[in-house]
Coordinates of N, CA and C in Angstrom, one line a residue:
L1 N -28.0 2.8 21.5 CA -28.6 1.6 21.3 C -27.8 0.7 20.3
G2 N -27.1 1.3 19.5 CA -26.1 0.5 18.7 C -24.9 -0.2 19.6
M3 N -24.5 0.6 20.7 CA -23.5 0.1 21.5 C -24.1 -1.0 22.3
A4 N -25.4 -0.9 22.9 CA -26.1 -1.9 23.6 C -26.2 -3.1 22.8
G5 N -26.7 -3.0 21.5 CA -26.8 -4.1 20.7 C -25.5 -5.1 20.8
C6 N -24.4 -4.1 20.4 CA -23.2 -5.0 20.2 C -22.7 -5.6 21.6
L7 N -23.1 -4.9 22.6 CA -22.5 -5.6 24.0 C -23.4 -6.5 24.7
S8 N -24.9 -6.7 24.0 CA -25.6 -7.6 24.6 C -25.1 -9.1 24.6
S9 N -25.6 -9.7 25.5 CA -25.2 -11.4 25.4 C -23.7 -11.5 25.3
W10 N -23.0 -10.5 25.9 CA -21.5 -10.7 25.7 C -20.9 -11.8 26.3
S11 N -21.4 -12.5 27.4 CA -20.8 -13.8 27.8 C -21.0 -14.9 27.0
K12 N -22.3 -14.9 26.1 CA -22.4 -16.0 25.2 C -21.8 -15.8 23.9
R13 N -21.0 -14.8 23.6 CA -20.4 -14.6 22.3 C -19.1 -15.2 22.2
S14 N -18.6 -15.8 21.2 CA -17.4 -16.3 21.0 C -16.3 -15.3 21.1
Q15 N -14.8 -15.7 21.3 CA -13.9 -14.6 21.3 C -13.9 -13.7 20.1
E16 N -14.0 -14.3 19.0 CA -14.0 -13.7 17.7 C -15.1 -12.6 17.6
E17 N -16.4 -13.0 18.0 CA -17.5 -12.2 18.0 C -17.2 -10.9 19.1
R18 N -16.6 -11.3 20.2 CA -16.2 -10.2 21.2 C -15.4 -9.2 20.6
R19 N -14.3 -9.6 20.1 CA -13.5 -8.7 19.3 C -14.0 -7.8 18.3
F20 N -15.1 -8.4 17.4 CA -15.7 -7.8 16.3 C -16.5 -6.7 16.9
F21 N -17.5 -7.1 17.8 CA -18.6 -6.4 18.3 C -17.9 -5.3 19.2
G22 N -16.8 -5.6 19.8 CA -16.2 -4.7 20.8 C -15.6 -3.4 20.0
L23 N -15.0 -3.8 19.0 CA -14.6 -2.7 18.1 C -15.6 -1.9 17.5
V24 N -16.7 -2.5 17.1 CA -17.8 -1.7 16.6 C -18.5 -0.8 17.8
A25 N -18.5 -1.3 19.0 CA -19.1 -0.7 20.0 C -18.1 0.5 20.4
L26 N -16.9 0.3 20.4 CA -15.9 1.3 20.5 C -16.0 2.5 19.7
G27 N -16.1 2.2 18.2 CA -16.2 3.0 17.2 C -17.6 4.0 17.4
L28 N -18.7 3.4 17.8 CA -19.9 4.0 18.1 C -19.9 4.9 19.3
A29 N -19.1 4.5 20.4 CA -18.9 5.3 21.5 C -18.1 6.6 21.1
A30 N -17.2 6.5 20.3 CA -16.4 7.6 19.7 C -17.3 8.6 19.1
W31 N -18.2 8.0 18.2 CA -19.1 8.9 17.4 C -20.0 9.5 18.5
G32 N -20.5 8.8 19.6 CA -21.4 9.4 20.5 C -20.8 10.5 21.2
V33 N -19.5 10.4 21.5 CA -18.9 11.6 22.2 C -18.7 12.7 21.3
E34 N -18.4 12.5 20.0 CA -18.4 13.6 19.1 C -19.7 14.4 19.0
Q35 N -20.8 13.4 19.0 CA -22.0 14.2 18.9 C -22.4 15.0 20.3
A36 N -21.9 14.5 21.4 CA -22.1 15.1 22.6 C -21.4 16.6 22.7
V37 N -20.1 16.4 22.0 CA -19.4 17.9 21.9 C -19.9 18.7 20.9
E38 N -20.5 18.3 19.9 CA -21.1 19.1 19.0 C -22.3 19.8 19.6
Y39 N -23.1 18.9 20.5 CA -24.2 19.6 21.0 C -23.7 20.7 22.1
Q40 N -22.8 20.3 22.9 CA -22.4 21.1 23.8 C -21.9 22.6 23.2
I41 N -21.1 22.6 22.1 CA -20.8 23.9 21.5 C -21.8 24.3 20.4
K42 N -22.9 23.7 20.4 CA -23.9 24.2 19.4 C -23.3 24.2 17.8
A43 N -22.5 23.1 17.7 CA -22.1 23.0 16.2 C -21.3 24.1 15.7
Q44 N -20.6 25.0 16.7 CA -19.8 26.1 16.4 C -18.3 25.5 16.3
W45 N -18.1 24.6 15.5 CA -16.7 24.0 15.5 C -15.5 25.1 15.3
E46 N -15.9 26.1 14.5 CA -14.8 27.2 14.1 C -14.4 27.9 15.2
Q47 N -15.2 28.0 16.3 CA -14.8 28.8 17.5 C -13.6 28.4 18.2
D48 N -13.0 27.1 18.1 CA -11.8 26.5 18.6 C -11.4 25.6 17.8
L49 N -10.3 25.8 17.2 CA -9.6 24.8 16.3 C -9.2 23.5 17.0
R50 N -8.9 23.4 18.4 CA -8.6 22.2 18.8 C -9.8 21.4 19.1
I51 N -10.8 22.0 19.4 CA -12.2 21.3 19.5 C -12.5 20.6 18.2
S52 N -12.3 21.4 17.1 CA -12.7 21.0 15.7 C -11.8 19.7 15.4
L53 N -10.5 19.9 15.6 CA -9.6 18.7 15.3 C -10.1 17.5 16.1
L54 N -10.5 17.8 17.4 CA -11.0 16.6 18.2 C -12.0 16.0 17.6
G55 N -12.9 16.6 17.1 CA -14.1 16.2 16.4 C -13.6 15.2 15.2
D56 N -12.8 15.5 14.4 CA -12.2 15.1 13.4 C -11.6 13.7 13.8
A57 N -10.8 13.7 14.7 CA -10.3 12.6 15.4 C -11.2 11.5 16.0
L58 N -12.2 12.0 16.5 CA -13.2 11.2 17.1 C -13.9 10.4 15.9
Y59 N -14.1 11.1 14.7 CA -14.7 10.4 13.5 C -13.7 9.4 13.0
V60 N -12.4 9.9 12.9 CA -11.5 8.9 12.5 C -11.4 7.7 13.3
L61 N -11.4 7.8 14.6 CA -11.6 6.5 15.4 C -12.7 5.7 15.2
L62 N -13.8 6.2 14.8 CA -15.0 5.6 14.4 C -14.6 4.7 13.3
Y63 N -14.3 5.4 12.2 CA -13.9 4.6 10.9 C -12.8 3.5 11.3
L64 N -11.8 3.9 12.0 CA -10.8 2.9 12.3 C -11.3 1.7 12.9
C65 N -12.0 2.0 13.9 CA -12.7 0.7 14.5 C -13.4 -0.3 13.7
L66 N -14.4 0.5 12.9 CA -15.1 -0.4 11.9 C -14.2 -1.1 10.8
I67 N -13.2 -0.4 10.5 CA -12.4 -1.0 9.3 C -11.6 -2.1 9.8
L68 N -11.1 -2.2 11.2 CA -10.4 -3.1 11.8 C -11.3 -4.3 12.2
A69 N -12.5 -3.9 12.6 CA -13.5 -5.1 12.8 C -13.9 -5.9 11.6
L70 N -13.8 -5.2 10.5 CA -14.2 -6.0 9.2 C -12.9 -6.8 8.8
E71 N -11.7 -6.1 9.0 CA -10.5 -6.9 8.8 C -10.2 -8.2 9.5
L72 N -10.9 -8.2 10.9 CA -10.8 -9.5 11.6 C -11.7 -10.6 10.9
R73 N -12.5 -10.3 10.1 CA -13.3 -11.4 9.3 C -13.7 -12.7 10.3
P74 N -14.4 -12.3 11.2 CA -14.8 -13.3 12.4 C -15.5 -14.4 11.8
H75 N -16.2 -14.4 10.6 CA -16.9 -15.4 10.0 C -16.0 -16.6 9.4
A76 N -14.7 -16.2 9.4 CA -13.7 -17.2 8.7 C -12.6 -17.7 9.8
R77 N -12.4 -19.0 9.7 CA -11.4 -19.5 10.6 C -10.0 -19.3 10.0
T78 N -9.1 -18.9 10.9 CA -7.7 -18.7 10.6 C -6.9 -20.0 10.6
R79 N -6.1 -20.3 9.5 CA -5.5 -21.5 9.3 C -4.1 -21.4 9.8
G80 N -3.8 -22.0 11.0 CA -2.6 -22.0 11.7 C -1.9 -20.6 11.8
A81 N -0.5 -20.7 12.2 CA 0.3 -19.6 12.5 C 0.5 -18.6 11.2
A82 N 0.5 -19.2 10.1 CA 0.8 -18.2 8.9 C -0.5 -17.6 8.7
G83 N -1.6 -18.2 8.9 CA -2.9 -17.4 8.6 C -3.0 -16.3 9.6
S84 N -2.6 -16.6 10.8 CA -2.7 -15.6 12.0 C -1.8 -14.4 11.6
R85 N -0.7 -14.6 11.2 CA 0.2 -13.7 10.7 C -0.3 -12.7 9.6
L86 N -0.9 -13.4 8.6 CA -1.5 -12.7 7.5 C -2.5 -11.7 8.0
R87 N -3.4 -12.3 8.9 CA -4.6 -11.5 9.4 C -4.1 -10.1 10.3
W88 N -2.9 -10.4 11.0 CA -2.2 -9.3 11.7 C -1.7 -8.3 10.6
L89 N -1.2 -8.9 9.5 CA -0.7 -8.0 8.5 C -2.0 -7.1 7.7
D90 N -2.9 -7.8 7.6 CA -4.1 -7.1 7.1 C -4.5 -6.0 8.2
L91 N -4.5 -6.1 9.3 CA -5.0 -5.3 10.4 C -4.0 -4.1 10.5
G92 N -2.7 -4.4 10.5 CA -1.7 -3.3 10.4 C -1.8 -2.5 9.2
G93 N -2.1 -3.1 7.9 CA -2.2 -2.3 6.8 C -3.5 -1.3 6.7
A94 N -4.5 -2.0 7.3 CA -5.7 -1.3 7.4 C -5.7 0.0 8.3
A95 N -5.0 -0.2 9.4 CA -4.6 0.9 10.5 C -3.8 1.9 9.8
V96 N -2.6 1.7 9.1 CA -1.7 2.5 8.5 C -2.4 3.4 7.4
M97 N -3.3 2.7 6.6 CA -4.2 3.3 5.6 C -5.1 4.3 6.2
T98 N -5.8 4.0 7.1 CA -6.8 4.9 7.8 C -6.2 6.2 8.4
L99 N -5.0 5.9 9.3 CA -4.4 7.1 9.9 C -3.6 7.8 9.0
G100 N -3.0 7.1 7.9 CA -2.2 7.8 6.9 C -3.0 8.8 6.1
L101 N -4.3 8.2 5.7 CA -5.2 9.2 5.0 C -5.4 10.4 5.8
F102 N -5.7 10.4 7.1 CA -6.1 11.4 7.9 C -5.1 12.4 8.1
A103 N -3.7 11.7 8.1 CA -2.6 12.7 8.2 C -2.2 13.4 7.1
Y104 N -2.6 12.8 5.9 CA -2.3 13.2 4.5 C -3.5 14.3 4.1
V105 N -4.7 13.9 4.5 CA -5.7 14.8 3.8 C -6.0 15.9 4.8
V106 N -6.1 15.8 6.1 CA -6.8 16.7 7.1 C -5.5 17.6 7.8
L107 N -4.7 16.9 8.3 CA -3.6 17.5 9.0 C -2.9 18.7 8.5
P108 N -2.3 18.4 7.3 CA -1.6 19.6 6.5 C -2.6 20.7 6.4
V109 N -3.8 20.6 6.1 CA -4.8 21.6 5.9 C -5.0 22.4 7.1
F110 N -5.2 21.5 8.3 CA -5.3 22.2 9.6 C -4.0 23.1 9.9
A111 N -3.1 22.7 9.7 CA -1.7 23.2 10.1 C -1.4 24.3 9.2
Y112 N -1.7 24.4 7.9 CA -1.3 25.5 7.0 C -2.2 26.2 6.4
D113 N -3.6 25.7 6.3 CA -4.7 26.5 5.7 C -6.0 26.4 6.4
V114 N -6.0 27.2 7.5 CA -7.1 27.2 8.4 C -8.4 27.4 7.7
E115 N -8.5 28.5 6.8 CA -9.7 29.0 6.1 C -10.3 27.8 5.5
T116 N -9.5 26.9 4.7 CA -9.9 25.9 3.9 C -10.5 24.6 4.9
Y117 N -9.7 24.5 6.0 CA -10.0 23.5 6.9 C -11.4 23.7 7.6
L118 N -11.8 25.0 7.9 CA -12.9 25.5 8.4 C -14.1 25.4 7.4
G119 N -13.7 25.3 6.0 CA -14.7 25.0 5.1 C -15.3 23.5 5.0
Y120 N -14.7 22.7 5.9 CA -15.2 21.2 5.9 C -14.9 20.5 4.9
V121 N -14.5 20.9 3.7 CA -14.4 20.0 2.6 C -13.3 18.9 2.8
P122 N -12.1 19.3 3.3 CA -11.1 18.2 3.6 C -11.6 17.1 4.5
S123 N -12.3 17.3 5.6 CA -12.8 16.4 6.5 C -14.0 15.6 5.9
D124 N -15.1 16.3 5.3 CA -16.1 15.6 4.7 C -15.6 14.8 3.6
G125 N -14.7 15.3 2.7 CA -14.2 14.2 1.7 C -13.6 13.1 2.2
L126 N -12.8 13.1 3.3 CA -12.2 11.9 3.9 C -13.3 10.9 4.4
Y127 N -14.4 11.7 5.2 CA -15.3 10.8 5.6 C -16.1 9.9 4.5
S128 N -16.2 10.7 3.4 CA -16.8 10.1 2.2 C -16.0 9.0 1.6
L129 N -14.6 9.1 1.6 CA -13.8 8.1 1.2 C -13.8 6.8 2.2
F130 N -13.9 7.2 3.4 CA -14.0 6.1 4.3 C -15.3 5.3 4.2
D131 N -16.5 6.2 4.0 CA -17.7 5.4 3.8 C -17.8 4.6 2.4
L132 N -17.1 5.0 1.4 CA -17.0 4.2 0.1 C -16.2 3.0 0.5
Y133 N -15.0 3.0 1.3 CA -14.3 1.8 1.5 C -15.3 0.9 2.4
L134 N -16.1 1.3 3.4 CA -16.8 0.4 4.1 C -18.1 -0.2 3.3
V135 N -18.6 0.7 2.3 CA -19.6 0.0 1.7 C -19.2 -1.2 0.5
T136 N -18.0 -0.7 0.0 CA -17.3 -1.7 -0.8 C -16.9 -3.0 -0.1
R137 N -16.2 -2.8 1.2 CA -15.9 -4.0 1.8 C -17.3 -4.9 2.4
L138 N -18.1 -4.2 2.8 CA -19.2 -4.8 3.3 C -19.9 -5.6 2.3
A139 N -20.0 -4.9 1.1 CA -20.8 -5.6 0.0 C -19.9 -6.7 -0.4
S140 N -18.7 -6.8 -0.4 CA -17.9 -8.0 -0.7 C -18.2 -9.1 0.2
L141 N -18.3 -8.7 1.6 CA -18.5 -9.7 2.5 C -19.9 -10.3 2.5
V142 N -20.9 -9.5 2.2 CA -22.4 -9.9 2.1 C -22.3 -10.9 0.9
I143 N -21.7 -10.6 -0.2 CA -21.7 -11.6 -1.4 C -20.9 -12.8 -1.1
S144 N -19.8 -12.8 -0.5 CA -18.8 -14.1 -0.4 C -19.1 -14.8 0.9
T145 N -19.7 -14.3 2.0 CA -20.0 -15.1 3.2 C -21.1 -16.0 3.2
A146 N -20.9 -17.2 3.3 CA -21.7 -18.3 3.4 C -22.6 -18.4 4.6
H147 N -22.0 -18.1 5.6 CA -22.9 -18.1 6.8 C -23.9 -17.2 7.0
P148 N -25.2 -17.7 7.1 CA -26.4 -16.7 7.1 C -26.3 -15.6 8.2
R149 N -25.8 -16.0 9.5 CA -25.7 -15.1 10.6 C -24.8 -13.7 10.1
W150 N -23.8 -14.3 9.8 CA -22.9 -13.1 9.3 C -23.2 -12.4 8.2
R151 N -23.9 -12.9 7.2 CA -24.3 -12.2 6.0 C -25.4 -11.4 6.4
A152 N -26.3 -11.6 7.4 CA -27.2 -10.8 7.9 C -26.5 -9.7 8.6
T153 N -25.6 -10.0 9.4 CA -24.8 -8.8 10.2 C -24.1 -7.9 9.4
Y154 N -23.4 -8.4 8.2 CA -22.7 -7.4 7.2 C -23.8 -6.6 6.5
G155 N -24.9 -7.3 6.2 CA -26.0 -6.7 5.4 C -26.6 -5.3 6.2
W156 N -26.8 -5.6 7.5 CA -27.3 -4.4 8.2 C -26.2 -3.3 8.4
M157 N -25.2 -3.8 8.5 CA -23.8 -2.7 8.5 C -23.8 -2.0 7.2
L158 N -23.9 -2.9 6.3 CA -23.9 -2.2 4.9 C -25.1 -1.2 4.6
A159 N -26.2 -1.5 5.1 CA -27.4 -0.3 5.0 C -26.8 0.9 5.8
G160 N -26.2 0.8 7.1 CA -26.0 2.0 7.8 C -24.8 2.7 7.1
A161 N -23.7 1.9 6.5 CA -22.7 2.7 5.9 C -23.0 3.4 4.5
S162 N -24.0 2.8 3.9 CA -24.6 3.2 2.7 C -25.1 4.7 2.8
I163 N -26.0 4.6 4.0 CA -26.7 5.9 4.4 C -25.5 7.0 4.6
W164 N -24.5 6.6 5.5 CA -23.4 7.5 5.6 C -22.7 8.1 4.3
L165 N -22.6 7.2 3.4 CA -22.1 7.5 2.2 C -22.8 8.7 1.3
V166 N -24.2 8.3 1.3 CA -25.1 9.2 0.7 C -24.9 10.6 1.2
F167 N -25.1 10.6 2.6 CA -25.1 12.0 3.1 C -23.8 12.7 3.2
D168 N -22.8 12.1 3.5 CA -21.3 12.6 3.6 C -20.9 13.1 2.2
L169 N -21.3 12.3 1.0 CA -20.9 12.7 -0.2 C -21.8 13.9 -0.7
S170 N -23.1 13.7 -0.4 CA -23.9 14.8 -0.9 C -23.5 16.2 0.0
E171 N -23.1 16.0 1.1 CA -22.7 17.4 1.7 C -21.5 17.9 1.2
T172 N -20.5 17.0 0.9 CA -19.2 17.4 0.4 C -19.4 18.2 -1.0
L173 N -20.4 17.6 -1.9 CA -20.5 18.2 -3.2 C -21.4 19.4 -3.1
E174 N -22.2 19.4 -1.8 CA -22.8 20.7 -1.8 C -21.8 21.9 -1.2
L175 N -20.8 21.4 -0.4 CA -19.8 22.4 -0.1 C -18.9 22.9 -1.2
L176 N -18.8 22.0 -2.2 CA -18.0 22.5 -3.4 C -18.8 23.1 -4.3
G177 N -20.1 23.3 -4.1 CA -21.0 24.0 -5.1 C -21.4 23.2 -6.4
V178 N -21.3 21.8 -6.1 CA -21.4 21.1 -7.5 C -23.0 20.8 -7.5
V179 N -23.7 20.4 -6.2 CA -25.0 20.0 -6.2 C -25.6 20.7 -5.1
T180 N -26.8 20.7 -5.2 CA -27.7 21.2 -4.0 C -28.3 20.1 -3.3
R181 N -28.2 19.9 -1.9 CA -28.7 18.8 -1.2 C -30.0 18.6 -1.5
P182 N -30.4 17.2 -2.0 CA -31.8 16.9 -2.4 C -32.7 16.7 -1.2
F183 N -32.2 16.8 0.0 CA -33.2 16.6 1.2 C -33.0 17.6 2.2
G184 N -34.0 17.7 3.0 CA -33.9 18.9 4.0 C -33.1 18.3 5.3
H185 N -32.8 19.2 6.2 CA -32.0 18.9 7.3 C -32.7 18.2 8.2
R186 N -34.1 18.2 8.3 CA -34.8 17.2 9.2 C -34.7 15.7 8.6
V187 N -34.6 15.5 7.5 CA -34.5 14.2 6.9 C -33.0 13.8 7.1
F188 N -32.2 14.6 6.9 CA -30.8 14.4 7.1 C -30.5 13.9 8.7
D189 N -31.0 14.7 9.7 CA -30.7 14.5 10.9 C -31.4 13.2 11.4
T190 N -32.7 13.1 10.9 CA -33.5 11.9 11.4 C -32.7 10.4 10.9
S191 N -32.3 10.5 9.7 CA -31.8 9.4 9.1 C -30.4 9.1 9.7
W192 N -29.6 10.1 9.8 CA -28.2 10.0 10.4 C -28.3 9.4 11.8
F193 N -29.1 9.8 12.8 CA -29.1 9.4 14.1 C -29.9 8.0 14.2
L194 N -30.5 7.6 13.2 CA -31.3 6.2 13.3 C -30.2 5.1 12.9
T195 N -29.1 5.6 12.1 CA -28.0 4.5 11.7 C -27.5 3.8 12.9
P196 N -27.3 4.1 14.1 CA -26.9 3.1 15.1 C -28.0 2.1 15.3
L197 N -29.2 2.4 15.0 CA -30.1 1.2 15.2 C -29.9 0.1 14.1
L198 N -29.3 0.5 13.0 CA -29.0 -0.6 12.0 C -27.7 -1.4 12.6
F199 N -26.9 -0.8 13.3 CA -25.7 -1.5 13.9 C -26.3 -2.5 15.1
A200 N -27.2 -2.1 15.7 CA -27.8 -2.8 16.8 C -28.5 -4.2 16.1
M201 N -29.2 -3.9 15.1 CA -30.0 -4.9 14.3 C -28.9 -5.9 13.8
A202 N -27.7 -5.4 13.4 CA -26.5 -6.2 13.0 C -26.1 -7.2 14.0
A203 N -26.0 -6.6 15.3 CA -25.6 -7.6 16.4 C -26.7 -8.5 16.8
R204 N -27.9 -8.1 16.7 CA -29.1 -8.9 17.0 C -29.3 -10.0 15.9
A205 N -29.0 -9.7 14.7 CA -29.0 -10.7 13.6 C -28.0 -11.9 14.0
R206 N -26.9 -11.5 14.5 CA -25.9 -12.4 14.8 C -26.4 -13.4 15.8
R207 N -27.1 -12.9 16.6 CA -27.6 -13.8 17.7 C -29.0 -14.6 17.4
E208 N -29.7 -14.2 16.6 CA -31.1 -14.6 16.3 C -31.3 -15.6 15.2
I209 N -30.6 -15.4 14.2 CA -30.5 -16.3 13.0 C -30.2 -17.7 13.3
A210 N -30.9 -18.6 13.0 CA -30.3 -20.0 13.2 C -29.2 -20.4 12.5
P211 N -28.0 -21.0 13.0 CA -27.0 -21.4 12.2 C -27.4 -22.5 11.2
E212 N -26.7 -22.3 9.9 CA -26.9 -23.3 8.9 C -25.7 -23.8 8.3
V213 N -24.7 -22.9 8.5 CA -23.3 -23.4 7.6 C -22.3 -23.1 8.7
A214 N -21.4 -24.0 8.8 CA -20.2 -24.0 9.8 C -19.3 -22.8 9.3
A215 N -18.6 -22.3 10.3 CA -17.8 -21.1 10.1 C -16.7 -21.4 8.8
G216 N -16.7 -20.5 7.9 CA -15.8 -20.6 6.7 C -14.2 -20.5 7.0
S217 N -13.5 -20.9 6.1 CA -12.1 -20.7 6.2 C -11.7 -19.5 5.5
E218 N -10.5 -19.0 5.5 CA -9.9 -17.8 5.0 C -10.2 -17.7 3.6
D219 N -10.2 -18.8 2.8 CA -10.3 -18.8 1.2 C -11.7 -19.1 0.7
E220 N -12.6 -18.6 1.4 CA -13.9 -18.8 1.0 C -14.5 -17.9 -0.1
G221 N -13.6 -17.1 -0.6 CA -14.0 -16.3 -1.8 C -14.3 -14.9 -1.5
D222 N -13.5 -14.2 -0.7 CA -13.6 -12.7 -0.4 C -12.9 -12.0 -1.4
F223 N -13.6 -11.5 -2.4 CA -12.9 -10.9 -3.5 C -12.2 -9.6 -3.0
F224 N -12.7 -8.8 -2.3 CA -12.0 -7.6 -1.9 C -10.9 -7.9 -1.1
A225 N -10.9 -8.8 -0.2 CA -9.6 -9.3 0.6 C -8.6 -9.6 -0.4
E226 N -9.0 -10.4 -1.6 CA -7.8 -10.8 -2.4 C -7.3 -9.5 -3.2
L227 N -8.2 -8.4 -3.6 CA -7.9 -7.3 -4.2 C -6.9 -6.5 -3.4
W228 N -7.2 -6.4 -1.9 CA -6.5 -5.6 -1.0 C -5.1 -6.2 -0.9

């Protein structure tokens, strides 16, 4: 449903919107493949390390696509060639950060400490870090974006990323023995699989809310972009 929402009315979307929602749809597709693999192996990731690493790679692809989509900042116009070069620099930095963290946090453990890798702490910790990045980035965009359509889109995505952060962080802390998960598996599974609906609502909000403000410029006050 999330992918369908992102790809709906494709011909009516601007080029910036197509790039943005195309990346979001690709990320959700990677997540869907991971869930299909997990269902096929009955969540027994430890039976084949290659399959387990594939699952991690698909999750990283999900986060990479979402992070790149946000770095496109489709609500803001690019000012000339200099602005375009800066945006490509932002995209390259975001990609290096995402893949670099995966290579630093997960791959060495996979290669040299299989027991720790199969404890899922490195993977879940990395997912929590990506969730925190998305929540912070989206909150910044919600606060700083003047255009009501994009503010609503970022708001729905923020809700989805916040759910991911709560669940991934709580699972990581539970694996570390710090806390006991405060909700049952049924609540976890239901909420987890409903998050793509929030991304569908994000795409729908972009189409339905009446425009009130013209597209902004790159310097419209994105605090997190300045910090980055």
